[in-house]
Coordinates of C-alpha atoms in Angstrom, one line a residue:
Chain A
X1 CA -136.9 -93.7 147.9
X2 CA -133.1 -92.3 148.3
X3 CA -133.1 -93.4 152.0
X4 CA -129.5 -93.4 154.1
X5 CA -128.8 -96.9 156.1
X6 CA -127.3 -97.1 159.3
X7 CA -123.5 -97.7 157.5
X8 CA -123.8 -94.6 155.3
X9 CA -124.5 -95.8 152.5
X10 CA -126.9 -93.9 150.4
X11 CA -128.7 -96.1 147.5
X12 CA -131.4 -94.3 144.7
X13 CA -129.5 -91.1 144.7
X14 CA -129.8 -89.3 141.1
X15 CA -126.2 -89.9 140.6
X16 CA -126.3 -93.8 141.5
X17 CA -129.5 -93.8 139.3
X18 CA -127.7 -92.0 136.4
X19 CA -124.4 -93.8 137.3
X20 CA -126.3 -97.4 135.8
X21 CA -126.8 -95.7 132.7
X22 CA -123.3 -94.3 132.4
X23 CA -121.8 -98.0 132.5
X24 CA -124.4 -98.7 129.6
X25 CA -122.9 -96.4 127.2
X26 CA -121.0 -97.8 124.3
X27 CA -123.4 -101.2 124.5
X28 CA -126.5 -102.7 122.9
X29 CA -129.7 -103.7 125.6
X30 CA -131.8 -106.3 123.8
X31 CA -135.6 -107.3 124.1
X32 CA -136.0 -111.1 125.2
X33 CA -138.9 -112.6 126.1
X34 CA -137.5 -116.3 127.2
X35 CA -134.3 -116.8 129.8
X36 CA -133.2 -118.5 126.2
X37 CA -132.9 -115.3 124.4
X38 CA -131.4 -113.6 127.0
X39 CA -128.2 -116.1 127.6
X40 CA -128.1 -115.2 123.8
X41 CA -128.2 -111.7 124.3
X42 CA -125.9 -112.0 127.1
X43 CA -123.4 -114.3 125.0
X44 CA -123.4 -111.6 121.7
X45 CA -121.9 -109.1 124.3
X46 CA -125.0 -107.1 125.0
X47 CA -125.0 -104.8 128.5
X48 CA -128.0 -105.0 129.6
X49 CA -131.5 -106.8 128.7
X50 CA -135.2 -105.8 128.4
X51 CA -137.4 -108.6 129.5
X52 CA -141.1 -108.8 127.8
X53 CA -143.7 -111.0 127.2
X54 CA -143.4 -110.0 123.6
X55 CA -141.2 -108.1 121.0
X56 CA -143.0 -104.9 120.3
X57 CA -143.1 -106.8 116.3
X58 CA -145.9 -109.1 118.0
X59 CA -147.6 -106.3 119.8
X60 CA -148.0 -104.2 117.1
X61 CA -149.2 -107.9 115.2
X62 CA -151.4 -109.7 118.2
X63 CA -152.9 -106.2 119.0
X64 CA -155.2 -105.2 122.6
X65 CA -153.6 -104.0 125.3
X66 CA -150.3 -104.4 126.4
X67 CA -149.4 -104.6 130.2
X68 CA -146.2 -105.1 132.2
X69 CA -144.9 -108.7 131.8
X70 CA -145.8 -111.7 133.9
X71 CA -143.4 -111.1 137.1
X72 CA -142.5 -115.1 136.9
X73 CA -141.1 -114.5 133.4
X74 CA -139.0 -111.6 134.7
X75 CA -137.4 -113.7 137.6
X76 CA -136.8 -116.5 134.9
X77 CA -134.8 -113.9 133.1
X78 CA -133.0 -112.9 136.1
X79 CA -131.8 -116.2 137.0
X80 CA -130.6 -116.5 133.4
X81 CA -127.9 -113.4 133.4
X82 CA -125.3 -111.6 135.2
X83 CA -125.9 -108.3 133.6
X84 CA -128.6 -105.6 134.4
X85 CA -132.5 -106.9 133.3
X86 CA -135.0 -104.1 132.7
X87 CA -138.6 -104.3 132.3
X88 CA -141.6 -101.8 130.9
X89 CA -144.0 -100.2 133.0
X90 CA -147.2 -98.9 130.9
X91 CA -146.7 -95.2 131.0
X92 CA -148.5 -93.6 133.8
X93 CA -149.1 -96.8 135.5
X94 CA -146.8 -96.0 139.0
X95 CA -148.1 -99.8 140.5
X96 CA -146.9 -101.6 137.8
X97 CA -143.5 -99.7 138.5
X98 CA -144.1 -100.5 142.3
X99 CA -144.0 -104.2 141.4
X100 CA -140.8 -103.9 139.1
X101 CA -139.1 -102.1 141.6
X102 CA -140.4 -104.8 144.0
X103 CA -139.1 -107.5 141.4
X104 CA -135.2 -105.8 141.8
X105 CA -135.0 -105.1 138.3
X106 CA -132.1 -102.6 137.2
X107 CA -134.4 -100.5 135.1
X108 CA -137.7 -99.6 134.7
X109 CA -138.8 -98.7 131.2
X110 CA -141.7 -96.3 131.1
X111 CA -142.7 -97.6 127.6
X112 CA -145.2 -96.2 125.1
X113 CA -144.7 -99.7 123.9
X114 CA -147.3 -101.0 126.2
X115 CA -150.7 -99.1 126.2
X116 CA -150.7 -96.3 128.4
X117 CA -152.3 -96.1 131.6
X118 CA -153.0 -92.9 132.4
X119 CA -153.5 -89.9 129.3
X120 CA -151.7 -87.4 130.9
X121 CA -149.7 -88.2 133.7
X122 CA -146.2 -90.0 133.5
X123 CA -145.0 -91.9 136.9
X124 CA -143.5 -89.7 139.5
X125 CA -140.0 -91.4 138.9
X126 CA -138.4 -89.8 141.9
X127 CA -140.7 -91.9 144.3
X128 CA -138.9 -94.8 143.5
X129 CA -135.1 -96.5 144.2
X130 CA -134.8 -98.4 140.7
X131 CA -134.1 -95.7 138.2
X132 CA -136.3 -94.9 135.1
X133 CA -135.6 -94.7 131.4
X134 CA -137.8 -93.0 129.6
X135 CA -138.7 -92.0 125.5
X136 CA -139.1 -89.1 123.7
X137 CA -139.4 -87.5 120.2
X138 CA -138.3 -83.9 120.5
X139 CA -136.5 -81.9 123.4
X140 CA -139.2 -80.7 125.0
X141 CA -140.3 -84.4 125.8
X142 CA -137.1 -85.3 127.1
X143 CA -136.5 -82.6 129.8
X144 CA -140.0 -83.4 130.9
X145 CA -139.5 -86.7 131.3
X146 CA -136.3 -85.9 133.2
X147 CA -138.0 -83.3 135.3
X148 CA -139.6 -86.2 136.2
X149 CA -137.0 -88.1 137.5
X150 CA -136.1 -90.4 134.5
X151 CA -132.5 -91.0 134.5
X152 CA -132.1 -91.8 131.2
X153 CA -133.6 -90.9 127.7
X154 CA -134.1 -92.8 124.4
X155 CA -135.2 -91.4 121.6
X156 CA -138.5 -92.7 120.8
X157 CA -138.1 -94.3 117.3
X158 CA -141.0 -96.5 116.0
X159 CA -140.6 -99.7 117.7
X160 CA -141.5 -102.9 116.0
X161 CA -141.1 -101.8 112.6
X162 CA -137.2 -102.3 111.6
X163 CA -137.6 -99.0 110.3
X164 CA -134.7 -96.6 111.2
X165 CA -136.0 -93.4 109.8
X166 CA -138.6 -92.4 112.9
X167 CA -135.3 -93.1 115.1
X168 CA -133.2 -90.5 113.3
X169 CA -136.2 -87.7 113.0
X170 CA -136.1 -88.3 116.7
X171 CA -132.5 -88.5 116.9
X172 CA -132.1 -85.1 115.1
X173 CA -135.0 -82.9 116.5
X174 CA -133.4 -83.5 119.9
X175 CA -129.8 -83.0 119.3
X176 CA -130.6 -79.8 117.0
X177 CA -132.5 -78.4 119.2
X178 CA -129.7 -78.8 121.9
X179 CA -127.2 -77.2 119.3
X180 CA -129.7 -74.6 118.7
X181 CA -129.9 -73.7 122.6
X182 CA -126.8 -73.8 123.0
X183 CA -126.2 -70.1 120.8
X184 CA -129.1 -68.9 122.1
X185 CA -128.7 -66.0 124.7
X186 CA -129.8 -65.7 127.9
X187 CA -133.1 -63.9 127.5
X188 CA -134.0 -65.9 124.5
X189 CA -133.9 -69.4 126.8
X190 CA -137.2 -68.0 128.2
X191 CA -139.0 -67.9 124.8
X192 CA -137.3 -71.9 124.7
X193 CA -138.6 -73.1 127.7
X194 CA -142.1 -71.9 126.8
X195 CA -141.7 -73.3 123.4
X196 CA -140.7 -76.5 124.5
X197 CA -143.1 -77.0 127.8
X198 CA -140.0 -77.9 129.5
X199 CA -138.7 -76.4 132.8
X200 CA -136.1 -73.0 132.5
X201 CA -133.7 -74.4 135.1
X202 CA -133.2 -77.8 132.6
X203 CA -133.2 -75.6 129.5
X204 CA -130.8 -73.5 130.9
X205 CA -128.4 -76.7 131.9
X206 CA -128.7 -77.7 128.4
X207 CA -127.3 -74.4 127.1
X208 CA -124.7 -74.4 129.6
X209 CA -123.4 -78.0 128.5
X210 CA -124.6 -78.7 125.3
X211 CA -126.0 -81.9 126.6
X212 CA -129.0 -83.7 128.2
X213 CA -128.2 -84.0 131.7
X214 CA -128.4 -87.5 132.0
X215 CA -127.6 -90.0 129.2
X216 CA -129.4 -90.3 125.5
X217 CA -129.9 -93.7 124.1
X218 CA -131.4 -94.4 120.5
X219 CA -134.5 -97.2 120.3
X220 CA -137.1 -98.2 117.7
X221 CA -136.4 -99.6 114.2
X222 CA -132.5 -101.0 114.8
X223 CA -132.1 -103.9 112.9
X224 CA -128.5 -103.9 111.2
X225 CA -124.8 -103.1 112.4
X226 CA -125.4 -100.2 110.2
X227 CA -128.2 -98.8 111.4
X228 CA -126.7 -99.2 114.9
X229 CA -124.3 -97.1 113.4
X230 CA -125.9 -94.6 112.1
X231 CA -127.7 -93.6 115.3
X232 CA -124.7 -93.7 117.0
X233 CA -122.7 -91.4 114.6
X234 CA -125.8 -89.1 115.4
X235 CA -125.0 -88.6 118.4
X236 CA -127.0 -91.5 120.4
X237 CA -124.8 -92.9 123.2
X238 CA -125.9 -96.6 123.3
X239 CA -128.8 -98.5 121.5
X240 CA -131.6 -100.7 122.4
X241 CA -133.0 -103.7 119.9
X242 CA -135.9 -104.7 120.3
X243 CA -137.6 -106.8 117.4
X244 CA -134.2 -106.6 115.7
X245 CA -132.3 -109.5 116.6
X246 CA -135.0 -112.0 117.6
X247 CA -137.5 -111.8 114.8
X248 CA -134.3 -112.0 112.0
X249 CA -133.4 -115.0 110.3
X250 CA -130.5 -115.9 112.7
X251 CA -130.3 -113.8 116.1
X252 CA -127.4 -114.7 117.9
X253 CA -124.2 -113.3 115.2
X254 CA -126.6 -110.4 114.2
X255 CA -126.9 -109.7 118.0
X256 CA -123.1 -109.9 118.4
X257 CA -122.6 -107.9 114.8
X258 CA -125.0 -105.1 116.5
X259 CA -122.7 -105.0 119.9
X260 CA -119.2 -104.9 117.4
X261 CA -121.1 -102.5 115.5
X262 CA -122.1 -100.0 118.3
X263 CA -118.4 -100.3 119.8
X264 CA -116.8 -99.4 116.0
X265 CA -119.4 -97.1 114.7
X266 CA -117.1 -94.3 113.9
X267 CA -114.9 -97.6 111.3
X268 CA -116.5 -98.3 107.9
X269 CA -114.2 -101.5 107.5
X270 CA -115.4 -102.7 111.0
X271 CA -118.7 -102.2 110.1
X272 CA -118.3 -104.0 106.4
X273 CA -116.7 -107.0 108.3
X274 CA -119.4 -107.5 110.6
X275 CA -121.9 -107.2 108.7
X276 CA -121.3 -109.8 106.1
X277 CA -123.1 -112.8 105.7
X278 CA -125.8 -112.1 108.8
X279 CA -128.9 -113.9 106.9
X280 CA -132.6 -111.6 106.6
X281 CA -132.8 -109.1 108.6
X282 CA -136.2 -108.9 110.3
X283 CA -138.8 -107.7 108.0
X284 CA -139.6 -104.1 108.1
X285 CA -142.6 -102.2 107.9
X286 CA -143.4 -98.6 106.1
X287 CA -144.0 -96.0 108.4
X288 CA -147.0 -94.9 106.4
X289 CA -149.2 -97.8 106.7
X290 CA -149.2 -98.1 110.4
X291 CA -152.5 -98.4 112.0
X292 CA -150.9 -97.2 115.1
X293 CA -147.7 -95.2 116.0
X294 CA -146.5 -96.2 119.0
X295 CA -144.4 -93.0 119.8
X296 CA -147.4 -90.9 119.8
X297 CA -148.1 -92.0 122.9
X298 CA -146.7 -90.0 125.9
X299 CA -147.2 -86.6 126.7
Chain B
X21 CA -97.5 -88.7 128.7
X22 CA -100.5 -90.2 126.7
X23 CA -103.3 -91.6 128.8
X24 CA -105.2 -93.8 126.6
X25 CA -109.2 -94.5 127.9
X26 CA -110.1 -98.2 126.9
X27 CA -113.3 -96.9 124.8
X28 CA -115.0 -100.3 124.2
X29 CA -118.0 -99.7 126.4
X30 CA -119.0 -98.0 129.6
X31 CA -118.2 -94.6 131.0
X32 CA -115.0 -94.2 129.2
X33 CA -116.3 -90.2 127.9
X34 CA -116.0 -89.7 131.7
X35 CA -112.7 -90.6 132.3
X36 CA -111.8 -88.4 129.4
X37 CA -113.6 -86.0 130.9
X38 CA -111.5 -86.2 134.5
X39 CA -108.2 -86.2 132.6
X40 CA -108.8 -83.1 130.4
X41 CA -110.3 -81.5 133.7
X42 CA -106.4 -82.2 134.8
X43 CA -104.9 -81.0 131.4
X44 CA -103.8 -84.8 130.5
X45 CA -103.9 -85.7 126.9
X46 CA -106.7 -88.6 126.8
X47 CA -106.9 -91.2 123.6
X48 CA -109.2 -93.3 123.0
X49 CA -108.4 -96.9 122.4
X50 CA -110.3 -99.7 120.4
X51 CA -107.5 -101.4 118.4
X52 CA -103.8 -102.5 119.0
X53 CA -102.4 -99.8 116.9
X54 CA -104.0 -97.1 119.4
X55 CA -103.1 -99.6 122.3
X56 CA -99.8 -99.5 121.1
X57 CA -99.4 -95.8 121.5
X58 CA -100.2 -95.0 125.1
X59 CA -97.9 -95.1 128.3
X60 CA -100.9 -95.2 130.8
X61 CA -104.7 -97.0 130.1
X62 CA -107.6 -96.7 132.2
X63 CA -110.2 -99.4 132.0
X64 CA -113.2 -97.9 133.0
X65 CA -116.7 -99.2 134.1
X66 CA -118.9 -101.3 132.0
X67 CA -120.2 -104.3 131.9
X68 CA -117.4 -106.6 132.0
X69 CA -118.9 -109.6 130.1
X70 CA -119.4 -107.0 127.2
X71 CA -116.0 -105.5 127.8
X72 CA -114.4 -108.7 127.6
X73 CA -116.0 -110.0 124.2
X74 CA -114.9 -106.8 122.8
X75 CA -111.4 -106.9 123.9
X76 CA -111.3 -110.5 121.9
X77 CA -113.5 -109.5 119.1
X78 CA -111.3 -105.8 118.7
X79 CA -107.9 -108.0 118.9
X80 CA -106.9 -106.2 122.0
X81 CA -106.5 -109.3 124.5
X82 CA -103.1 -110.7 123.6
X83 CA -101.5 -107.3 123.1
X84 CA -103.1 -105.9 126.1
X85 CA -101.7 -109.0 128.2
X86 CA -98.2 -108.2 126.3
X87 CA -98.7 -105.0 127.5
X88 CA -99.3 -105.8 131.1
X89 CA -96.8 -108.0 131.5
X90 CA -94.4 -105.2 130.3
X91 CA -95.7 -103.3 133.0
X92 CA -98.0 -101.1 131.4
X93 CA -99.4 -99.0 134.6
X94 CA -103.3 -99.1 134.2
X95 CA -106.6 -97.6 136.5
X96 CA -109.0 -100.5 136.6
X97 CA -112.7 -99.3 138.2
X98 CA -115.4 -101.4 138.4
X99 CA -115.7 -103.7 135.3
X100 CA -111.7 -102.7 135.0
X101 CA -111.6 -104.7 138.1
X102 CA -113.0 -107.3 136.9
X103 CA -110.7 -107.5 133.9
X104 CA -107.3 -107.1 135.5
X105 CA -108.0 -109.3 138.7
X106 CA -106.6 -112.6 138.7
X107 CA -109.6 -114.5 139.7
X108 CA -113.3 -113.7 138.9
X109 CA -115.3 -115.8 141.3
X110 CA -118.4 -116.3 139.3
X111 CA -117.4 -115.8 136.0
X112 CA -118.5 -117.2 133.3
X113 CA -117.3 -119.5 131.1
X114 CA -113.9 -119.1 129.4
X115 CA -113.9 -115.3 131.3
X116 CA -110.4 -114.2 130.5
X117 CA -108.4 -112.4 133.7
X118 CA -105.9 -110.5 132.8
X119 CA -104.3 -110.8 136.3
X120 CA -102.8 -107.3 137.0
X121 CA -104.3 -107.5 140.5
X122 CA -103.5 -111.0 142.7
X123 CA -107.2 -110.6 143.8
X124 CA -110.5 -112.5 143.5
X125 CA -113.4 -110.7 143.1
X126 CA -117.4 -111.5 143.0
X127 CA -119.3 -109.6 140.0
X128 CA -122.2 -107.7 141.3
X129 CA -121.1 -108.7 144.8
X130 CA -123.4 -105.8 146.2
X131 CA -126.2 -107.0 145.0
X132 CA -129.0 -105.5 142.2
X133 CA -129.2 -101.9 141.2
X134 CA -131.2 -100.8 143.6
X135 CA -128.5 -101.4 145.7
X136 CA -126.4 -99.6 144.2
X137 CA -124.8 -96.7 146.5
X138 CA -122.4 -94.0 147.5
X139 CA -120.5 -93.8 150.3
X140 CA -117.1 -91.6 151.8
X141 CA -114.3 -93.7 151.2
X142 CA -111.6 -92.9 153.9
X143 CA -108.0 -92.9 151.6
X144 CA -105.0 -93.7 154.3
X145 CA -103.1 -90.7 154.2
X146 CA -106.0 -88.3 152.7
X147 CA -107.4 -85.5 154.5
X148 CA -110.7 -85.8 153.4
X149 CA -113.4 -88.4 152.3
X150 CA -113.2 -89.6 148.6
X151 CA -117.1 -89.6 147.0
X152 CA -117.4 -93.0 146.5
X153 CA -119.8 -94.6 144.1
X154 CA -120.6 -98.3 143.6
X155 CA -122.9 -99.1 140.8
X156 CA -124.0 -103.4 141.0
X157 CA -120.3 -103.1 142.0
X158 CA -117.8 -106.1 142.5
X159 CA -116.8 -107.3 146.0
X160 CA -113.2 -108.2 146.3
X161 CA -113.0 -111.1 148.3
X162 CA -109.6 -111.6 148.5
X163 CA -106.1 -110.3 147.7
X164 CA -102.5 -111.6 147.7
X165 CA -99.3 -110.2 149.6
X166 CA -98.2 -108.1 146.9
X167 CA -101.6 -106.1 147.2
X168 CA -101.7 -103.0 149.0
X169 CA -105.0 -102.1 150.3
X170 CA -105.5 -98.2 150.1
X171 CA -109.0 -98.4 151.6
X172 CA -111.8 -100.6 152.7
X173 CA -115.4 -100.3 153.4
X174 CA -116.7 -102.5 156.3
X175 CA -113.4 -104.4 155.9
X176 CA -113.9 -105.3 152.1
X177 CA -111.0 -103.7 150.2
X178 CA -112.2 -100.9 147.7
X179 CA -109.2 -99.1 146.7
X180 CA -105.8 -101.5 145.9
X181 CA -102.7 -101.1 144.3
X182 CA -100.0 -104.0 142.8
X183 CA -96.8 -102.4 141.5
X184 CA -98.2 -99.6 139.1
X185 CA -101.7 -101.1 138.4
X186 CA -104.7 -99.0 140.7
X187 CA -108.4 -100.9 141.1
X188 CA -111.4 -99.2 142.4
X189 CA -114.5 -101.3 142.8
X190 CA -116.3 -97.6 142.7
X191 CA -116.3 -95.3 140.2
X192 CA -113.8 -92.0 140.9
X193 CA -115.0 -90.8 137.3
X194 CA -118.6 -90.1 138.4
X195 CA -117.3 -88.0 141.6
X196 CA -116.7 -84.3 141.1
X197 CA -112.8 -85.5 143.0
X198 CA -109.7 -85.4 140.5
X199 CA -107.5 -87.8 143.0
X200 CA -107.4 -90.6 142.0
X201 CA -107.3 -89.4 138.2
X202 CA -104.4 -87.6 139.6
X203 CA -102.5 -89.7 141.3
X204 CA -102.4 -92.4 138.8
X205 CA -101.3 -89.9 136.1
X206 CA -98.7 -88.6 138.8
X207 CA -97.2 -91.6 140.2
X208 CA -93.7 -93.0 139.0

């Protein structure tokens, strides 16, 4: 809870929430699920890590029901690094959150990567100190989620599968729609907020900036410098890898080749130059054949 | 003028932002060549470990320590520092200071995010509060003679200044307040 102490200093304000995911932009946050991976992660350059029991690869594999991670393994991981460690909250599940906020971690990721908790409430994210990323497919699902207090979007993608396409359709529904918005007149961003179940006063912000009021990051089927690229010359401001790096054939230069990659995104010869010579990329999955989509989930 | 905006990682966008707000030309900068071209550089906010495998990995280290050393007049806030102060207290191996500032700082000094805060910032010789912002910010735990202290907050030094290099361990690019933007495009 934003709460003022006696030297006047004000902590879990929106803007010290959002202000977090401002100093993420530009950088890679990796999935590790040992205090191993994450001096790895932390080594290649990456700003920030996501600590889990296991990559969402193994969830989608091991099947059941996915919870928030064993609290001991998130300390572990905390001892390990100097940068930022988030952990995922099932969606809807506000005592899981409790106990991550309770934990100190830096972020709380409301993940459709676990199984959800509740089928059709998200958390009330401005109850809490620790701020809240949260994902979405379209635009409508991102200013709910921020109406909810989540400081910072990522585009849903389809985690686990090293398959980037899910990633861009998300990607491109929400930044189209925002360009769309944007030439749309006043009367007409009634007939938008409607469309997109999202609230007039956020709608109308979008229009007036021609951006999401807190920060968009990319997630869900990253697995090469390129692709890191790619969602970054889309228009995503950072990325997160989760089954990426650690389920490839050698993690720790293709973690460091993601974090040059997603620095030089807009330099073809960068890219080229990091990407030589990284071993197999983690094996990828077709969309299609899913028994379960993972970014269905979330309301 | 050209202010170039170190655009590695972090809230660089936001810096741009603050200097077009003032009608200063902002660059971005990733490699020597655009180093090269700038009479001013801000380092913003990051994460510093990041920032300062990127500064190797773009080949921006040894020129921006040329450029330094020429006198190069750079804002440093936050993980900018980190980067220019002489001496990171906890950092980690083979951390390269760039040693703009004679000060030693303590990365994430403040603690976890959710300590993370705002607070006024009293600027000797300012009429009003600056917004202050400190996001798992560094302490500075110490500073040398050449350092002037501009403010402090419960006696920790906040806001410094050596010869034409400014540090902030809080972010003036998240407050709606040009000032310090200002200033350091202003001064001599």
């Amino acid at each position: 809870m934003a709460a003022e102490s006696v030297t006047g200093r004000e902590t879990g304000t929106p803007l010290v929430k959002r202000g977090l995911a401002e100093m993420l932009k530009g950088g890679v946050i990796m999935d590790v699920v040992t205090p191993e991976h994450a001096k790895v992660a932390e080594d290649a350059g990456a700003v920030a890590v996501m600590a889990l029991e296991r990559v969402p690869a193994d969830i989608r594999r091991d099947g059941g029901v996915a919870r928030m991670s064993d609290p001991e393994m998130i300390a572990g991981i905390q001892e390990a690094v100097t940068i930022p460690v988030m952990a995922k909250a099932r969606i809807g599940h506000f005592v899981e959150a409790q106990i991550l906020e309770a934990l100190d971690v830096d972020y709380i990721d409301e993940s459709e990567v676990l199984t959800p908790a509740d089928e059709a409430h998200h958390i009330d994210k401005w109850a809490f100190t620790v701020p809240f990323v949260c994902g979405a497919t379209n635009l409508g699902e991102a200013l709910r989620r921020i109406s909810e207090g989540a400081c910072m979007i990522r585009s849903k993608g389809e985690a686990g599968t090293g398959n980037i396409v899910e990633a861009v359709r998300h990607l491109r529904s929400i930044i189209g729609d925002i360009r769309r918005i944007t030439q749309a007149d006043s009367a007409e961003l009634f007939d938008w907020a409607k469309q997109l179940q999202a609230p007039l006063p956020l709608v109308r912000e979008v229009a007036e900036t021609g951006w999401l009021p807190v920060p968009m990051f990319c997630a869900g089927g990253i697995s090469t410098p390129a692709d890191a690229g790619l969602v970054m010359q889309l228009g995503a401001e950072a990325v997160f890898v989760g089954s990426g790096i650690f389920k490839s054939s050698d993690p720790a230069p293709r973690a460091k080749a993601i974090v040059e990659a997603a620095t030089n995104y807009r330099d073809p010869h960068i890219l080229a130059k990091v990407s030589r010579g990284l071993g197999d990329p983690m094996p990828g999955l077709e969309i299609d054949g899913l028994e379960t989509r993972l970014a269905d989930r979330g309301w | 003028m050209k202010v170039g905006v170190l655009a590695l990682q972090g809230a660089f966008g936001l810096h741009e932002r603050v200097l077009n707000r003032l009608g200063v030309a902002a660059v971005q900068v990733r490699t020597p060549e655009e180093l090269a071209e700038v009479d001013r550089l801000v380092i913003p906010g990051g994460e510093s470990t990041a920032i300062s495998k990127l500064l190797e990995a773009n080949g921006l280290a040894d020129p921006l320590t040329d450029r330094l050393a020429d006198g190069l007049p750079v804002l440093g806030t936050c993980a900018g520092l980190i980067l220019l102060a002489a001496e990171v207290v906890d950092g980690y191996p083979g951390q390269r200071c760039f040693g703009a500032v004679d000060a030693a700082v303590r990365r994430n000094g403040y603690g976890r995010q959710s300590e993370s805060f705002s607070a006024s910032i009293e600027v000797e010789g300012w009429e009003s509060a600056f917004p202050g912002v400190f996001i798992r910010a560094p302490v500075v735990e110490s500073v040398g003679a050449g350092v002037e202290v501009l403010a402090e907050l419960d006696g920790v030094p906040v806001l410094c200044r050596q010869g034409s290099t400014i540090v902030s361990s809080f972010h003036p690019e998240l407050a709606d307040d040009d000032r310090i933007h200002r200033w350091f495009t202003e001064q001599e």
